XYZ file of C-alpha atoms in Angstrom:
456
model
C 250.546 120.225 71.800
C 248.277 117.249 72.028
C 248.093 115.254 75.277
C 247.249 111.570 74.976
C 245.330 110.094 77.878
C 247.416 107.703 79.917
C 246.333 104.058 79.649
C 246.701 101.351 82.171
C 248.689 98.685 80.439
C 248.215 96.179 83.220
C 244.452 95.924 83.027
C 243.848 97.507 79.567
C 241.210 99.788 81.130
C 240.720 103.502 81.062
C 241.311 105.052 84.524
C 238.057 106.455 85.947
C 235.572 104.543 83.809
C 237.091 101.225 84.774
C 236.829 101.933 88.490
C 233.136 102.689 88.110
C 232.509 99.429 86.251
C 234.518 97.516 88.862
C 232.467 98.965 91.632
C 229.207 98.050 89.942
C 230.422 94.534 89.164
C 231.651 94.095 92.697
C 228.327 95.091 94.121
C 226.426 92.774 91.833
C 228.830 89.887 92.552
C 228.482 90.376 96.308
C 224.758 90.544 96.051
C 224.629 87.428 93.891
C 226.867 85.481 96.204
C 224.852 86.420 99.222
C 221.608 85.622 97.377
C 222.827 82.152 96.435
C 223.880 81.513 100.016
C 220.459 82.577 101.279
C 218.662 80.437 98.690
C 220.629 77.382 99.662
C 219.950 77.983 103.317
C 216.212 78.314 102.453
C 216.250 75.140 100.370
C 217.801 73.227 103.252
C 214.928 74.368 105.465
C 212.612 72.765 102.859
C 210.236 75.625 102.276
C 209.772 77.949 99.347
C 209.059 80.869 101.661
C 212.372 80.337 103.454
C 214.258 80.466 100.103
C 212.621 83.713 99.169
C 213.390 85.232 102.541
C 217.042 83.987 102.304
C 217.425 85.536 98.866
C 216.145 88.908 100.112
C 218.393 88.778 103.190
C 221.390 87.806 101.035
C 220.808 90.741 98.652
C 220.616 93.143 101.485
C 223.778 91.678 103.053
C 225.691 91.933 99.726
C 224.736 95.594 99.318
C 225.942 96.225 102.880
C 229.260 94.565 102.103
C 229.729 96.772 99.051
C 228.930 99.840 101.018
C 231.351 98.873 103.803
C 234.316 97.345 101.961
C 234.070 98.809 98.483
C 233.963 96.903 95.265
C 235.032 93.288 95.140
C 237.053 92.264 92.031
C 237.808 88.918 90.521
C 234.371 87.487 91.298
C 232.320 85.870 88.559
C 228.973 87.522 88.144
C 226.006 85.151 88.667
C 222.361 85.748 88.774
C 221.108 87.360 91.960
C 217.742 85.735 91.713
C 217.376 82.610 93.852
C 214.880 79.972 92.861
C 213.683 77.431 95.354
C 214.060 73.864 94.413
C 210.589 72.484 93.647
C 209.543 69.542 95.899
C 209.991 66.105 94.544
C 206.816 64.381 93.520
C 205.500 61.975 96.179
C 206.325 58.363 95.566
C 203.290 56.168 95.856
C 205.494 53.399 97.212
C 206.367 55.552 100.220
C 202.813 56.470 101.054
C 201.741 55.330 104.522
C 198.358 53.635 104.805
C 196.623 54.300 108.181
C 194.156 51.582 109.165
C 191.700 52.567 111.889
C 190.457 49.802 114.183
C 187.345 50.094 116.319
C 187.696 48.363 119.606
C 184.483 47.474 121.560
C 184.933 47.049 125.307
C 184.144 43.686 126.725
C 181.698 45.322 129.136
C 179.670 46.658 126.244
C 179.551 43.285 124.570
C 178.367 41.682 127.804
C 175.647 44.268 128.212
C 174.371 43.724 124.675
C 174.262 39.961 125.170
C 172.461 40.297 128.467
C 169.942 42.743 126.911
C 169.209 40.331 124.062
C 168.807 37.500 126.583
C 166.342 39.505 128.668
C 164.301 40.395 125.538
C 164.128 36.709 124.546
C 163.157 35.727 128.088
C 160.362 38.381 128.085
C 159.050 37.008 124.779
C 158.909 33.472 126.234
C 157.161 34.657 129.386
C 154.873 37.098 127.683
C 151.635 35.353 128.692
C 152.675 35.245 132.359
C 153.840 38.814 132.315
C 150.492 39.897 130.839
C 148.639 38.067 133.586
C 150.693 39.731 136.252
C 150.204 43.126 134.676
C 146.402 42.698 134.519
C 146.449 41.448 138.128
C 148.190 44.712 139.104
C 145.543 46.729 137.313
C 142.781 44.732 139.012
C 144.421 45.192 142.417
C 144.810 48.915 141.792
C 141.158 49.151 140.757
C 140.005 47.281 143.936
C 142.374 49.082 146.336
C 140.141 52.143 146.970
C 137.356 49.809 148.154
C 139.781 47.960 150.356
C 140.924 51.261 151.880
C 137.286 52.182 152.660
C 136.703 48.910 154.458
C 139.960 49.138 156.470
C 139.033 52.700 157.453
C 135.935 51.270 159.169
C 138.127 48.981 161.330
C 138.184 45.819 159.214
C 141.633 44.184 158.949
C 143.151 44.413 155.504
C 143.220 40.664 154.952
C 139.570 40.489 155.986
C 138.675 43.380 153.619
C 140.389 41.685 150.706
C 138.735 38.356 151.524
C 135.287 40.011 151.739
C 135.677 41.736 148.393
C 137.030 38.661 146.586
C 134.346 36.348 147.997
C 131.671 38.874 147.045
C 132.972 39.046 143.476
C 133.229 35.316 143.158
C 129.783 34.829 144.557
C 128.347 37.416 142.187
C 130.028 35.770 139.248
C 128.747 32.378 140.300
C 125.221 33.759 140.662
C 125.326 35.243 137.244
C 126.532 31.951 135.772
C 123.780 30.077 137.610
C 121.172 32.399 136.242
C 122.474 32.637 132.739
C 123.852 29.127 131.894
C 120.497 27.254 131.804
C 118.869 29.788 129.490
C 121.953 29.942 127.357
C 121.986 26.115 127.053
C 118.352 26.103 126.018
C 118.880 28.859 123.487
C 121.955 27.025 122.191
C 119.840 23.932 121.573
C 117.278 25.994 119.733
C 119.991 27.629 117.729
C 121.427 24.223 116.752
C 117.931 22.947 115.833
C 117.257 26.022 113.685
C 120.699 26.108 112.204
C 119.544 24.609 108.862
C 116.894 27.262 108.579
C 119.409 30.045 109.280
C 121.712 28.655 106.603
C 118.904 28.538 104.045
C 117.857 32.032 104.839
C 121.432 33.288 104.512
C 121.857 31.285 101.292
C 118.760 32.927 99.802
C 120.145 36.343 100.769
C 123.616 35.533 99.436
C 122.596 34.098 96.071
C 124.009 37.106 94.326
C 127.178 37.301 96.419
C 129.777 34.582 95.691
C 131.981 35.417 98.705
C 129.224 34.920 101.230
C 127.997 31.793 99.385
C 131.505 30.286 99.509
C 131.676 30.856 103.251
C 128.330 29.102 103.696
C 129.466 26.208 101.524
C 132.618 25.773 103.563
C 130.573 25.408 106.779
C 128.337 22.752 105.235
C 128.682 19.640 103.128
C 128.230 21.749 100.075
C 124.700 20.451 99.731
C 121.462 21.090 101.421
C 122.664 23.088 104.322
C 123.641 20.090 106.595
C 126.480 21.039 108.887
C 129.773 19.335 108.288
C 130.283 17.102 111.353
C 134.038 17.297 111.338
C 134.040 21.049 111.004
C 131.501 21.489 113.807
C 133.400 19.078 116.100
C 136.734 20.865 115.497
C 135.142 24.220 116.238
C 133.502 22.790 119.358
C 136.883 21.576 120.562
C 138.448 24.897 119.805
C 135.778 26.770 121.736
C 135.976 24.334 124.636
C 139.747 24.613 124.841
C 139.529 28.406 124.767
C 136.931 28.356 127.571
C 138.999 26.084 129.799
C 142.129 28.144 129.222
C 140.202 31.334 129.881
C 138.776 29.999 133.166
C 142.232 28.850 134.280
C 143.738 32.239 133.519
C 140.862 33.949 135.349
C 141.597 31.902 138.467
C 145.292 32.695 138.305
C 144.439 36.337 137.711
C 142.262 36.515 140.868
C 144.896 34.738 142.967
C 147.619 37.175 141.842
C 145.351 40.171 142.503
C 144.640 38.905 146.015
C 148.307 38.583 146.814
C 149.030 42.039 145.450
C 146.215 43.539 147.504
C 147.399 41.835 150.725
C 151.169 42.481 150.283
C 150.865 45.838 148.546
C 153.083 47.677 151.002
C 155.870 45.137 150.832
C 155.693 44.956 147.034
C 155.962 48.735 146.886
C 158.909 48.812 149.227
C 160.662 46.190 147.102
C 160.087 48.199 143.882
C 160.946 51.534 145.570
C 164.296 50.129 146.659
C 165.502 50.496 143.123
C 164.205 54.031 142.606
C 166.079 57.280 143.307
C 165.051 59.079 146.435
C 163.629 61.951 144.414
C 161.247 59.609 142.613
C 159.891 57.685 145.595
C 157.561 60.497 146.692
C 156.165 60.850 143.154
C 155.542 57.125 142.833
C 153.813 56.987 146.228
C 151.618 59.915 145.259
C 150.875 58.610 141.753
C 149.755 55.091 142.652
C 146.568 56.167 144.576
C 145.646 58.599 141.776
C 146.112 55.895 139.163
C 144.005 53.583 141.325
C 141.298 56.209 141.456
C 141.261 56.600 137.679
C 141.288 52.870 136.942
C 138.730 52.105 139.662
C 136.468 54.824 138.306
C 136.817 53.419 134.818
C 136.013 49.864 135.814
C 132.983 50.943 137.856
C 131.678 53.218 135.110
C 132.246 50.633 132.417
C 130.368 47.995 134.459
C 127.405 50.353 134.707
C 127.514 51.099 130.943
C 127.743 47.441 130.034
C 124.873 46.485 132.339
C 122.625 49.234 130.855
C 123.449 48.206 127.273
C 122.823 44.528 128.013
C 119.451 45.228 129.639
C 118.500 47.509 126.720
C 119.466 44.878 124.112
C 117.567 42.099 125.968
C 114.391 44.149 126.173
C 114.463 45.298 122.513
C 115.314 41.863 121.097
C 112.686 40.146 123.272
C 109.954 42.581 122.184
C 110.881 42.260 118.472
C 110.997 38.440 118.703
C 114.680 38.078 117.700
C 116.101 34.645 118.479
C 118.526 34.185 121.393
C 117.928 37.543 123.106
C 119.821 36.569 126.204
C 122.907 35.496 124.283
C 122.821 38.671 122.190
C 122.300 40.813 125.332
C 125.385 39.282 126.980
C 127.370 39.810 123.789
C 126.300 43.433 123.794
C 127.263 43.884 127.458
C 130.761 42.478 126.894
C 131.239 44.232 123.566
C 130.355 47.572 125.196
C 133.654 47.380 127.068
C 135.555 47.402 123.743
C 136.112 50.944 122.506
C 135.199 51.814 118.896
C 134.798 48.201 117.594
C 132.454 47.082 120.380
C 129.371 48.574 118.781
C 129.966 46.584 115.548
C 130.607 43.390 117.460
C 127.218 43.780 119.294
C 125.190 45.118 116.410
C 126.028 42.757 113.447
C 124.902 39.452 115.021
C 121.713 41.048 116.341
C 120.851 42.454 112.886
C 121.611 39.124 111.179
C 119.469 37.100 113.509
C 116.716 39.678 113.243
C 116.913 39.227 109.492
C 117.018 35.387 109.410
C 114.990 34.414 112.466
C 111.615 32.638 112.322
C 109.827 35.983 112.465
C 112.687 37.920 110.921
C 112.376 40.437 108.196
C 114.164 43.382 106.705
C 111.896 45.675 108.754
C 112.827 43.912 112.042
C 116.527 44.125 111.149
C 116.251 47.807 110.281
C 114.492 48.524 113.586
C 117.217 46.656 115.541
C 119.957 48.532 113.727
C 118.275 51.923 114.257
C 117.717 51.258 117.978
C 121.278 49.992 118.550
C 122.720 53.101 116.807
C 120.383 55.416 118.715
C 121.390 53.883 122.044
C 125.107 54.242 121.263
C 124.599 57.915 120.590
C 122.764 58.373 123.852
C 125.451 56.464 125.704
C 128.260 58.446 124.177
C 126.745 61.890 124.759
C 124.577 61.416 127.891
C 125.431 58.347 129.904
C 129.239 58.312 129.613
C 129.731 61.946 130.719
C 127.538 61.357 133.770
C 128.974 57.947 134.725
C 132.674 58.758 134.239
C 132.619 62.410 135.163
C 136.184 63.721 135.244
C 137.717 60.232 135.426
C 138.624 60.031 131.757
C 140.278 63.282 130.820
C 141.514 62.196 127.364
C 140.659 63.264 123.841
C 138.995 61.125 121.199
C 142.251 61.134 119.171
C 144.109 59.772 122.223
C 141.487 57.035 122.632
C 141.872 56.061 118.979
C 145.670 55.874 119.166
C 145.541 53.900 122.423
C 143.092 51.391 120.925
C 145.133 50.915 117.791
C 148.422 50.441 119.728
C 146.742 48.104 122.311
C 145.110 46.017 119.590
C 148.381 45.670 117.698
C 150.314 44.564 120.806
C 147.808 42.442 122.736
C 144.786 41.927 120.475
C 141.338 42.170 122.126
C 142.866 42.350 125.601
C 145.027 45.290 124.565
C 142.001 47.051 123.183
C 140.160 46.686 126.496
C 143.149 47.780 128.586
C 144.052 50.675 126.299
C 141.457 53.110 127.614
C 142.194 52.944 131.392
C 145.933 53.029 130.743
C 145.549 56.026 128.505
C 143.377 57.696 131.141
C 146.162 57.191 133.714
C 148.778 59.068 131.631
C 147.487 62.616 132.369
C 147.503 61.770 136.098
C 151.100 60.610 135.945
C 152.153 63.609 133.911
C 150.473 66.019 136.376
C 152.304 64.461 139.371
C 155.676 64.311 137.598
C 155.410 67.931 136.609
C 154.086 69.152 139.941
C 157.535 70.098 141.260
C 158.118 72.220 138.167
C 155.093 74.370 138.865
C 155.288 76.948 141.672
C 153.018 75.870 144.496
C 152.636 72.370 143.076
C 151.644 69.438 145.281
C 155.174 68.104 145.577
C 156.684 71.536 146.013
C 154.529 72.399 148.964
C 155.878 69.574 151.084
C 152.509 67.810 151.366
C 152.628 64.437 153.080
C 152.989 61.381 150.976
C 149.899 59.445 149.982
C 149.716 55.875 151.189
C 150.986 53.195 148.874
C 148.512 50.606 147.513
C 148.197 47.877 150.043
C 148.754 50.063 153.057
C 146.051 51.318 155.409
C 145.592 55.061 155.846
C 148.164 56.612 158.051
C 150.930 54.204 157.101
C 153.636 56.366 155.648
């Protein structure tokens, strides 16, 4: 007897196998529904990571539902994989443009304008400022001598007056002794000018540059000076002399006021300094005065020696205008580096073109000048200056170049004493950094310039 398996006519499925397929379909449907719900939730959050997390959470929740409630029938099977909606491309029309604006405070603008105004004012007053600065240097150089006189009981005003009158008297004496011979030698030079031109022309026949310079100073003919050129040069020299004498008088007056009112000037300047810097400034000023005074004294000795040497040599060799050339040598000796050329070249030229001039005489003058400069550099200067100028040759060269670029010949002359004062200032400013330094030991303050000893 054959038994036919019973079929479910309602669902057309075989019992047993159908239940297994329904369970599987229900699990997949539940998982898919939960995954879609999680994907939508993640998409609303606006992040791809949220969609992935929602899909995973939905799948797990669907599996849990199947395990708890059994298969779910009548649900359409959909994909259980949730894909996040890609972000829409950014619309250029919606892009926000951020414009940064720099705002300058009014206070900053005012400060810049004031600074520019001060710079322009300094440029306009540069000559006066330079005179005041040189007067300060002169007062600092003379202050040690004033202090010595006041230490002997002389009032400060009397000491300043004595020093100034002595300097003016010495200057007048020198002019009285030198002007008549200089005038006579100037006349001789003017009388022999034609001969000098002819001698230079004979030397410069093969040099077009020198010949053109000679032609420009003459009528272009037989060596006769061009009257208009000579007159214009005379006016230029006369104007320079008058201006120089006026500036010299102003310089002396300013130096006198600074020497007399030194303490009050220092107090006025120190009012704007921090308390920690006042002691350093008070200690530095006498040291700077010592350096500058030593330099001025030593340079005066060197210049005098060189001038005397030049006068003796040129007089013995019969070179024209020995007094003028000796004065030129004395003043040029105060100019570092270039001074030796300024003193030597005119002496050699006049030794070559003078009435008794010759190549031999010019060579002797050149050799003696060079030899003296070597003796001065290696023998006289170390003995005269001692430890006053504690600076290297490179520092001297840099100081001379900078001073010449800023102030011309005056800057070259002032460069050396100012450069010599820098190590002194550095030593005092660094003294409190060194254990046992002068400022660290509590030593009493040195007197300010313009104050007698004991005034603290």
